[in-house]
Short mmCIF file of C-alpha atoms in Angstrom, two decimals:
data_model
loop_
_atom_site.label_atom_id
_atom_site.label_comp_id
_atom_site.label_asym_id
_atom_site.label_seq_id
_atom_site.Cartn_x
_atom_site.Cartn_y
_atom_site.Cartn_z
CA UNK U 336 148.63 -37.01 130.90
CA UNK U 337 148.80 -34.45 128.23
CA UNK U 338 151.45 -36.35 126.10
CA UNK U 339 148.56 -39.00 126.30
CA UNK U 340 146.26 -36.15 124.99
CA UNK U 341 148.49 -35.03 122.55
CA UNK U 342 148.82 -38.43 120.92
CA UNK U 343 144.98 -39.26 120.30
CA UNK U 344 144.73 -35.72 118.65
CA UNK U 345 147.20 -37.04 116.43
CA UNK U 346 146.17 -40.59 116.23
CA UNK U 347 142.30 -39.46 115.48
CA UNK U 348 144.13 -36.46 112.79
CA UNK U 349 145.86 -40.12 111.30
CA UNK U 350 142.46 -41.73 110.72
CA UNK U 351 140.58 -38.86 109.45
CA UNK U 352 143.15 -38.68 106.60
CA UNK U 353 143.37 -42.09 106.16
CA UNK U 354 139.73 -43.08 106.01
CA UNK U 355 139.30 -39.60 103.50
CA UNK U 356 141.72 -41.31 101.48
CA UNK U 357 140.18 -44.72 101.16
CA UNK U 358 136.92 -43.52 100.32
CA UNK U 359 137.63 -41.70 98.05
CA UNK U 360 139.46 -44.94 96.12
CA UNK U 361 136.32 -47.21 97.03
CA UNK U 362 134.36 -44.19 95.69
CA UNK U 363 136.17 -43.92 92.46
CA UNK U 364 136.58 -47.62 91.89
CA UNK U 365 132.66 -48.57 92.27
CA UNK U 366 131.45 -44.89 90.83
CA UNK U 367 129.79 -45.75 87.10
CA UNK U 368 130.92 -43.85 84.79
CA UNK U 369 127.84 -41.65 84.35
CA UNK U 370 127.85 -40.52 87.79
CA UNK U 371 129.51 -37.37 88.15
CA UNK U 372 128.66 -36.32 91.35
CA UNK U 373 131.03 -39.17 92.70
CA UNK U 374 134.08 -37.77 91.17
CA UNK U 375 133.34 -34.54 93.26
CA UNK U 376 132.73 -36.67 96.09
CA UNK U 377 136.16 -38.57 95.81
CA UNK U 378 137.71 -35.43 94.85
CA UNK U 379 136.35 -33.75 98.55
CA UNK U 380 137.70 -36.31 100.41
CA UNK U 381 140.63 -36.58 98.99
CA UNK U 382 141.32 -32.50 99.85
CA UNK U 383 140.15 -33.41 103.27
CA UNK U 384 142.76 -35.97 103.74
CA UNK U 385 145.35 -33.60 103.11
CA UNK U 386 143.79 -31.14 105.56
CA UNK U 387 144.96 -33.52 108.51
CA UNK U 388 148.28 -34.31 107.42
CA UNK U 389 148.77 -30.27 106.97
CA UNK U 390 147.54 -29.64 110.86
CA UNK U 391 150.23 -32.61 111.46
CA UNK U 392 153.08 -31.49 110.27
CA UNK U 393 152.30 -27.85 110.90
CA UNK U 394 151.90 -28.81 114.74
CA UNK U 395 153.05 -32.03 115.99
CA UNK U 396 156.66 -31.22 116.53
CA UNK U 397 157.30 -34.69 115.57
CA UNK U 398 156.00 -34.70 112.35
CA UNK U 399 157.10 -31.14 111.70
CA UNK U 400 160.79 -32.64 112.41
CA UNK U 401 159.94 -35.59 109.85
CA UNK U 402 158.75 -33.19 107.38
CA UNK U 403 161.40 -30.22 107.76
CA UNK U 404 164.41 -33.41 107.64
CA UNK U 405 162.90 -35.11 104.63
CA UNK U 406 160.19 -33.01 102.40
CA UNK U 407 161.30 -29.24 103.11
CA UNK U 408 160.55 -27.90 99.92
CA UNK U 409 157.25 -29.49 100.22
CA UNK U 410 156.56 -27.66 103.40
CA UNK U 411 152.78 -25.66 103.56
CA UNK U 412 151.81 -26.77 100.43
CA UNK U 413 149.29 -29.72 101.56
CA UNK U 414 147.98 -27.39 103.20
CA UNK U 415 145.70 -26.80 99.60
CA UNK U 416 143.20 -28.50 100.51
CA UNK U 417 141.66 -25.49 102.50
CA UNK U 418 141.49 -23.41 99.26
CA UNK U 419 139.57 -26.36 97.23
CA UNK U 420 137.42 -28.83 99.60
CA UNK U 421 134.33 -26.14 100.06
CA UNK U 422 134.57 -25.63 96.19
CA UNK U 423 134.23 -29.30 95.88
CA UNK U 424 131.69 -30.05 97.87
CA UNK U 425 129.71 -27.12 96.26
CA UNK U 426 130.19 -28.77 92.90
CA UNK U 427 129.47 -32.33 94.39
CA UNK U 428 126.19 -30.71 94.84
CA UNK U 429 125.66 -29.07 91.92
CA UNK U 430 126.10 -32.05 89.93
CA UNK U 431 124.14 -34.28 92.82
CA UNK U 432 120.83 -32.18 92.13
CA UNK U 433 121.17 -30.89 88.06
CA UNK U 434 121.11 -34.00 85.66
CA UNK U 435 122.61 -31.73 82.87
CA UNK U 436 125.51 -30.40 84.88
CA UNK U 437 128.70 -30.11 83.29
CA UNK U 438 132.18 -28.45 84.34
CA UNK U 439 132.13 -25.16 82.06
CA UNK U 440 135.39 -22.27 81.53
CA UNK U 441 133.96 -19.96 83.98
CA UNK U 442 134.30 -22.73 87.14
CA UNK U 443 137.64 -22.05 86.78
CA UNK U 444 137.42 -19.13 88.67
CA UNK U 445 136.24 -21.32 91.96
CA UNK U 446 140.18 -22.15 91.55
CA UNK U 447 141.18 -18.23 92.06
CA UNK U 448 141.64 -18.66 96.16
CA UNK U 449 144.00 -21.40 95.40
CA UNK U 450 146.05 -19.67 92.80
CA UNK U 451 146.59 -16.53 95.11
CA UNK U 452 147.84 -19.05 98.18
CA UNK U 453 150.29 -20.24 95.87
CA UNK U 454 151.45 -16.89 94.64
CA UNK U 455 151.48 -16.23 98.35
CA UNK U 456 154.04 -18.62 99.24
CA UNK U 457 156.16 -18.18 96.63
CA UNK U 458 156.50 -14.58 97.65
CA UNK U 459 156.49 -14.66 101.18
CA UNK U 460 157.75 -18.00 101.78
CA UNK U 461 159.54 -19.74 98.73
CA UNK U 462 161.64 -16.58 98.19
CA UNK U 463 163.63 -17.38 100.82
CA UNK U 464 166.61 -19.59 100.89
CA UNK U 465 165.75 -23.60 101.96
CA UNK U 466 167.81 -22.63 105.15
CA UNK U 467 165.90 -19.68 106.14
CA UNK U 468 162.67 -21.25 105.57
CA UNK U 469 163.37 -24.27 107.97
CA UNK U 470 164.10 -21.70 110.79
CA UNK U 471 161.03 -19.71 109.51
CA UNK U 472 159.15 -22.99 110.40
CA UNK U 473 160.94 -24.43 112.94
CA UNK U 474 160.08 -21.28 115.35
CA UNK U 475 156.68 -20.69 114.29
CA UNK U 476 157.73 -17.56 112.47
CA UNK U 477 156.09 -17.88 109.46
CA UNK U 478 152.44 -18.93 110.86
CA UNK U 479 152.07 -16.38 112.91
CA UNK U 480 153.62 -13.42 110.87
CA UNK U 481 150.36 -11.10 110.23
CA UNK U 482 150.46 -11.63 106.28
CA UNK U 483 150.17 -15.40 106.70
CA UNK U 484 147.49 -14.96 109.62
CA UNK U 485 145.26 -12.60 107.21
CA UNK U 486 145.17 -14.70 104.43
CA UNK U 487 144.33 -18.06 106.76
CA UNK U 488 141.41 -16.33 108.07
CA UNK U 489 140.21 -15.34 104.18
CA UNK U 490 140.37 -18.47 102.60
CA UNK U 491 138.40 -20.16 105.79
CA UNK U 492 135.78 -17.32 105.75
CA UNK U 493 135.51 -17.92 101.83
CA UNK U 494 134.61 -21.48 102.54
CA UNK U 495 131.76 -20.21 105.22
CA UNK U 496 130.76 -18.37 101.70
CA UNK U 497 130.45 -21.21 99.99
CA UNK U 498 128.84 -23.46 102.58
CA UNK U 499 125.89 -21.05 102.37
CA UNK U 500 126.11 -21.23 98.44
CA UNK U 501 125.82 -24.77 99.09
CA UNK U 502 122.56 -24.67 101.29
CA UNK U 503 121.17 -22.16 99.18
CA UNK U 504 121.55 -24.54 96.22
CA UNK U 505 119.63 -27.21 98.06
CA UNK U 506 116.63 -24.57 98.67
CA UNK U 507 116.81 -23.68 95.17
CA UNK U 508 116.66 -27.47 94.05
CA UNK U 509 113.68 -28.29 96.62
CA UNK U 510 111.73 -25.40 94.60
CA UNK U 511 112.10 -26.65 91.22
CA UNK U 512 111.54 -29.87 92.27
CA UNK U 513 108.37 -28.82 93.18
CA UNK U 514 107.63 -27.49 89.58
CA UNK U 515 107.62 -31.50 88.24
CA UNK U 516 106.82 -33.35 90.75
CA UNK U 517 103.82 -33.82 92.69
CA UNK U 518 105.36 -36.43 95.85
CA UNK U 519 108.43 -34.40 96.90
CA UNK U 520 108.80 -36.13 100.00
CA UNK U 521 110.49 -39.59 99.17
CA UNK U 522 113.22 -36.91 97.78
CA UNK U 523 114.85 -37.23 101.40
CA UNK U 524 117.38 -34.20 101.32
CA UNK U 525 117.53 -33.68 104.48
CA UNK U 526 121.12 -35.54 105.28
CA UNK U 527 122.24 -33.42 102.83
CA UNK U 528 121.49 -30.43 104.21
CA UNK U 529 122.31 -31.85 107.96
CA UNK U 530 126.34 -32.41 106.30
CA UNK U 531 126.46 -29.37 104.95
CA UNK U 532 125.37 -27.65 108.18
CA UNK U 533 128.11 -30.34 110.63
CA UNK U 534 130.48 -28.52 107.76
CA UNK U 535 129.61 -25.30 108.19
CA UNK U 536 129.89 -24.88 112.09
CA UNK U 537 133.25 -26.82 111.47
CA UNK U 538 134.22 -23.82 109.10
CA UNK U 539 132.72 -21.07 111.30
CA UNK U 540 134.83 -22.67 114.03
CA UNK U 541 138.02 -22.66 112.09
CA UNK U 542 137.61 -19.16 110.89
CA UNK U 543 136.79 -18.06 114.95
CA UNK U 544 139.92 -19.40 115.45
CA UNK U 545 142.14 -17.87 112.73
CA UNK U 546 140.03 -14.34 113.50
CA UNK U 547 141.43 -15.29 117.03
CA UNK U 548 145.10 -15.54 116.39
CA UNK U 549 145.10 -12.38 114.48
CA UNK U 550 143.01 -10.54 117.51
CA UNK U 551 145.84 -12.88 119.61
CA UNK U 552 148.66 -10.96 117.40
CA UNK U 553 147.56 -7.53 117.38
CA UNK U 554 145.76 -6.78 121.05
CA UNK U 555 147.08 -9.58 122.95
CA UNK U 556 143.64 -11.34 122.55
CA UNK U 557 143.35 -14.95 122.93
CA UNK U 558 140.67 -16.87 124.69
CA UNK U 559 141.58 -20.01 125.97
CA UNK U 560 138.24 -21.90 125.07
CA UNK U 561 138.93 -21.08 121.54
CA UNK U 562 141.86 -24.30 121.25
CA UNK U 563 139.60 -26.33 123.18
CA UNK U 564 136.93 -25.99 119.90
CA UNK U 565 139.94 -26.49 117.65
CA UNK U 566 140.68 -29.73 119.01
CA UNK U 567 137.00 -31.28 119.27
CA UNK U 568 136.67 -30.12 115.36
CA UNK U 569 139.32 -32.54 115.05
CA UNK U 570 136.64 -35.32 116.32
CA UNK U 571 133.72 -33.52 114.65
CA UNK U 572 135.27 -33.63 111.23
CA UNK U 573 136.13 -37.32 111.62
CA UNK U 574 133.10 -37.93 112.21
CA UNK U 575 131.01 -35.69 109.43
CA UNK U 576 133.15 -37.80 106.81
CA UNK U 577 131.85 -41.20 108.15
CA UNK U 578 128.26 -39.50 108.05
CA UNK U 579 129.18 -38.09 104.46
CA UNK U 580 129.82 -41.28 102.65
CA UNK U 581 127.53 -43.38 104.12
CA UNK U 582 124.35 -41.20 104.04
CA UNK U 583 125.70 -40.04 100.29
CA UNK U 584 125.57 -43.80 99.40
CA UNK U 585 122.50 -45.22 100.94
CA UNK U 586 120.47 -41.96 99.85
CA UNK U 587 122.10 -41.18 96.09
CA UNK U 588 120.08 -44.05 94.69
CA UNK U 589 116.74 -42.34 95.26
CA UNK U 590 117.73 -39.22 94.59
CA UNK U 591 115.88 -37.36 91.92
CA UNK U 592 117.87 -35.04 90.14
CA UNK U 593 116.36 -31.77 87.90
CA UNK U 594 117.44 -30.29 84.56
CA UNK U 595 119.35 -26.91 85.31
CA UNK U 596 118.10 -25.40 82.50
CA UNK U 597 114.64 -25.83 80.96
CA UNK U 598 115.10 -27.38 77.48
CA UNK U 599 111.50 -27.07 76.55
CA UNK U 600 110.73 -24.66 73.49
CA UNK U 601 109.13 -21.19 74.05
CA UNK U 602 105.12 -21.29 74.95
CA UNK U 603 103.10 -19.38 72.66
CA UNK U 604 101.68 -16.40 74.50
CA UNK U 605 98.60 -16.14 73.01
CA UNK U 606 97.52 -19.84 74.19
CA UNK U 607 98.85 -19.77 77.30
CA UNK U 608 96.56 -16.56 78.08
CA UNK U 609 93.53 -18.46 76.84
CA UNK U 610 91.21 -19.17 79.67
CA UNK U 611 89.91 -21.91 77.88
CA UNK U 612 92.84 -23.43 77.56
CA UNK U 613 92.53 -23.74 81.37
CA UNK U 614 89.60 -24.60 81.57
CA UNK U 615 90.46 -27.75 79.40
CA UNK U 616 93.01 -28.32 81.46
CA UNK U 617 90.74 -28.89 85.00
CA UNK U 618 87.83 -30.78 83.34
CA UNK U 619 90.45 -33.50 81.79
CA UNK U 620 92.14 -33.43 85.62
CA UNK U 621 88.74 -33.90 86.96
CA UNK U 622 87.58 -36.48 84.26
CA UNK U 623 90.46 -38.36 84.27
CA UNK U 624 91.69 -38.38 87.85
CA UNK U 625 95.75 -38.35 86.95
CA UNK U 626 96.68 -37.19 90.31
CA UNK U 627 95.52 -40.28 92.38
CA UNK U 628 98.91 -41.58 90.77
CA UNK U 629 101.18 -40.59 93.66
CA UNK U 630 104.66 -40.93 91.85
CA UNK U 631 102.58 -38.27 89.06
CA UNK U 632 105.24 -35.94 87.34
CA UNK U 633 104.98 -32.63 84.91
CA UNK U 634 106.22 -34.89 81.77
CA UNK U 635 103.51 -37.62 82.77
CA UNK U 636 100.84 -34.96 83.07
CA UNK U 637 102.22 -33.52 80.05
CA UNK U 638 101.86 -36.58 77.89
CA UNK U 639 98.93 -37.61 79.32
CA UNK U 640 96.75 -34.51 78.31
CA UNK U 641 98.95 -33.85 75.04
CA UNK U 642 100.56 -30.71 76.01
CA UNK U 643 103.89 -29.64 75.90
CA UNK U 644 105.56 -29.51 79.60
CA UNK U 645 106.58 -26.28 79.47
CA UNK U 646 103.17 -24.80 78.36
CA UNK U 647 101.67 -26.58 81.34
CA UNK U 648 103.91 -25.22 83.74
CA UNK U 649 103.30 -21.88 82.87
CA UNK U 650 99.32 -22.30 82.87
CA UNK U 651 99.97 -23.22 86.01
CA UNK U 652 101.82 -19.92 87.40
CA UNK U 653 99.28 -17.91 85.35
CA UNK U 654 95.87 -19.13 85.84
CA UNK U 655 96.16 -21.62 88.74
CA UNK U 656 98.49 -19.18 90.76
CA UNK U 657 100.76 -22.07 91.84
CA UNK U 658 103.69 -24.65 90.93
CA UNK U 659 102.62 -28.57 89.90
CA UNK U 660 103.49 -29.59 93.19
CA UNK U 661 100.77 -27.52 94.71
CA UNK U 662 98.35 -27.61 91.65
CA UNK U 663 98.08 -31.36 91.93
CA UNK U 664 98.00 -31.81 96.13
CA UNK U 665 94.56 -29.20 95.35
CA UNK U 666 93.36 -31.72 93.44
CA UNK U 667 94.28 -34.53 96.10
CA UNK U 668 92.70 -32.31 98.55
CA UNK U 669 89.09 -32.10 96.93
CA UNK U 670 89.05 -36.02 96.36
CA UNK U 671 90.43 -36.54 99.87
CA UNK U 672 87.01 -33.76 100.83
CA UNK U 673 85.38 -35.82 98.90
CA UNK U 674 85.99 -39.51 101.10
CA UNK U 675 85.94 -38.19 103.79
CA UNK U 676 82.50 -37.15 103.38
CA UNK U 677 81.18 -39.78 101.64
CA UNK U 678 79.05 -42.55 103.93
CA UNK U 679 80.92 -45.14 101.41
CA UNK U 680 84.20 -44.79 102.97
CA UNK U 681 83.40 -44.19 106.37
CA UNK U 682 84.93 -47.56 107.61
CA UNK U 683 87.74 -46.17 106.26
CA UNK U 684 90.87 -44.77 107.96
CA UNK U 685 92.07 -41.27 107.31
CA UNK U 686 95.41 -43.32 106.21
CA UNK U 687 93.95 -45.02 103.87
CA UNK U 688 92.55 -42.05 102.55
CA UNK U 689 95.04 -40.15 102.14
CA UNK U 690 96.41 -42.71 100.52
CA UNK U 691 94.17 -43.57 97.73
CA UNK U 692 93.94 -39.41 96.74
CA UNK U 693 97.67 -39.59 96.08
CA UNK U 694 99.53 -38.72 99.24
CA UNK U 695 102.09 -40.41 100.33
CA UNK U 696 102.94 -38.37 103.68
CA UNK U 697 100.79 -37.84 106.47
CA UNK U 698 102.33 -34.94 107.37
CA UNK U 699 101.72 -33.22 104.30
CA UNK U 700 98.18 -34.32 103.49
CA UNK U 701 97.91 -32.76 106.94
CA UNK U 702 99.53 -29.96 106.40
CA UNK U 703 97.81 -29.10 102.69
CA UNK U 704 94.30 -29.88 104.22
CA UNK U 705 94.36 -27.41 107.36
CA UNK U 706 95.79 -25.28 104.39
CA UNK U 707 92.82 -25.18 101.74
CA UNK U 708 89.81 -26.35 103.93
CA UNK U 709 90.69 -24.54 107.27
CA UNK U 710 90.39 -28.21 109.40
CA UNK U 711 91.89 -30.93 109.91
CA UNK U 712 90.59 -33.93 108.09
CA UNK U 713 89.61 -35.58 111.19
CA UNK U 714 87.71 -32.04 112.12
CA UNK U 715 86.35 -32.13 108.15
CA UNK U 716 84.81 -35.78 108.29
CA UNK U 717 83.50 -34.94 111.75
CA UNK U 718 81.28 -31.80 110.23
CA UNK U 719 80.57 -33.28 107.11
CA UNK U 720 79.81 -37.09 107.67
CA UNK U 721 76.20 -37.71 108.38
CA UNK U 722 76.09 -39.14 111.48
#
């Protein structure tokens, strides 16, 4: 019964690597070529399929025998793709959410965890003749000697670090989008954050259990529970990657990506402090009506009332007290006051209102009313309809 066990463990460790590894061919064969974010995609999964041949031969005393007969100088080294896959999928966001992100000098430093696990070896491991090192790994020696067991734990808290670099990202990105967009909701990021969360628990898990062999090594500590999570992350991760590619390709298309740096020149001060110029601003919004358009962004507004994007923004934070996302929804709001109100559209359904001032999610036209009017819209068309 636990050979039986033993074997799917191994057989599901098989597919996970195997499946990382054709994705990330399909990924790089149909990925155009100005689609970055891809590359770090392919480049992910191909570090994960390493991952599961590493737990393989470092494990199944099979493959360990296959490895140590045939590839013994080649012995720990797969095991890289610990040290790179949460830097990937950090930069696979990056580049996912900034349109103008580009590899610079300084990324080189996400390689620095990598570069130290290969000093490590070579003087803790590779210094050692080819004989020594095959009993070293043969016994188990090696992977549970206290220098080895210190630096596993690092490198799998450092990806914990960059897991919440990654979600923090995605907060950031929701933010700016809000500061050119008015209709942030068909920008579903959600799934995103969802995998990055599956990825993190798998993480935190890992680094519970290398924390746990070193408690294990030096007080005798070593819950039993602990192997049992182990082996269900084997399940867990298999099944994050099927999540990862699919979601990645049936939600990249209507992704909207923002500039990570604002390219627009410097505002001059003295106009942007102008109430007037404000002023300007609100009677062409209220003559003009740009904000029914629900897909409305900064650089239409911008064009449409002949100011530059960046000076529009800032009026914004200054006079309005708020981003374009929120200045425009006000605006929404008052025409949406308006309907509601009005005798005229009484036959018509709070749906359809919302829809015609620009909305296009219930739950946030909800959620912005009760906001600025202190009701809900059924509440507000209750009080102020004649009846």
């Amino acid at each position: 019964m636990n050979e039986t066990i033993f074997n799917i463990h191994d057989l599901v460790l098989m597919m996970t690597a195997v499946q990382c590894a054709c994705f990330a061919v399909l990924l790089l064969v149909t990925n155009p070529p100005q689609n970055k974010s891809n590359y770090f995609l392919a480049a992910f999964l191909l570090a994960h399929a390493f991952i599961p041949i590493h737990e393989l031969v470092l494990w199944g005393a099979d493959f360990k025998m296959i490895a140590l007969d045939n590839y013994p100088r080649l012995f720990l080294w797969i095991g890289f793709g610990y040290y790179v896959d949460a830097v990937l999928l950090y930069l696979y966001i990056k580049s996912l959410v900034y349109q103008d992100f580009t590899l610079r000098k300084r990324d080189a430093l996400h390689l620095i965890p990598l570069g130290c696990f290969a000093l490590f070896l070579g003087l803790t491991f590779y210094n050692h003749s080819l004989q020594e090192r095959i009993m070293l790994i043969d016994d188990d020696i090696y992977m549970y000697s206290p220098a080895y067991l210190i630096v596993d734990f690092l490198c799998k808290a450092a990806r914990i670090g960059y897991c919440v670099a990654c979600l923090w990202l995605i907060a950031k990105y929701r933010d700016q989008l809000k500061t050119t967009h008015s209709n942030i909701e068909r920008v579903d990021i959600r799934w995103l954050v969802s995998l990055v969360i599956g990825f993190l628990i798998i993480v935190v898990t890992e680094a519970s259990l290398a924390c746990a062999k070193i408690l294990h090594l030096f007080i005798g500590f070593h819950p039993h529970w602990f192997e049992i999570i182990g082996l269900t992350g084997y399940y867990v991760v298999f099944v994050l990657v099927l999540a990862l590619v699919f979601t990645s390709m049936r939600y990249f298309s209507g992704f909207i990506a923002v500039n990570q740096k604002d390219q627009h020149k410097k505002p001059a001060e003295e106009k942007l402090l102008n109430t007037g110029f404000a002023e300007r601003i609100d009677a062409a919004m209220r003559e003009h009506k740009p904000h029914l358009q629900p897909d409305l962004t900064l650089d239409m507004l911008a064009e449409a009332l002949d100011i530059p994007a960046r000076d529009l923004s800032l009026v914004f934070n200054r006079h309005f007290d708020s981003n374009f996302y929120e200045f425009i929804n006000r605006y929404r709001i008052e025409e949406a006051q308006k309907m509601l109100a009005d005798p005229k559209h009484k036959t018509k359904t709070i749906t359809h209102i919302y829809l015609d001032a620009g909305f296009n999610s219930k739950s946030v036209f909800n959620t912005f009313f009760k906001k600025h009017v202190g009701q809900t819209p059924s509440e507000y068309r209750q009080a102020h309809l004649p009846q």
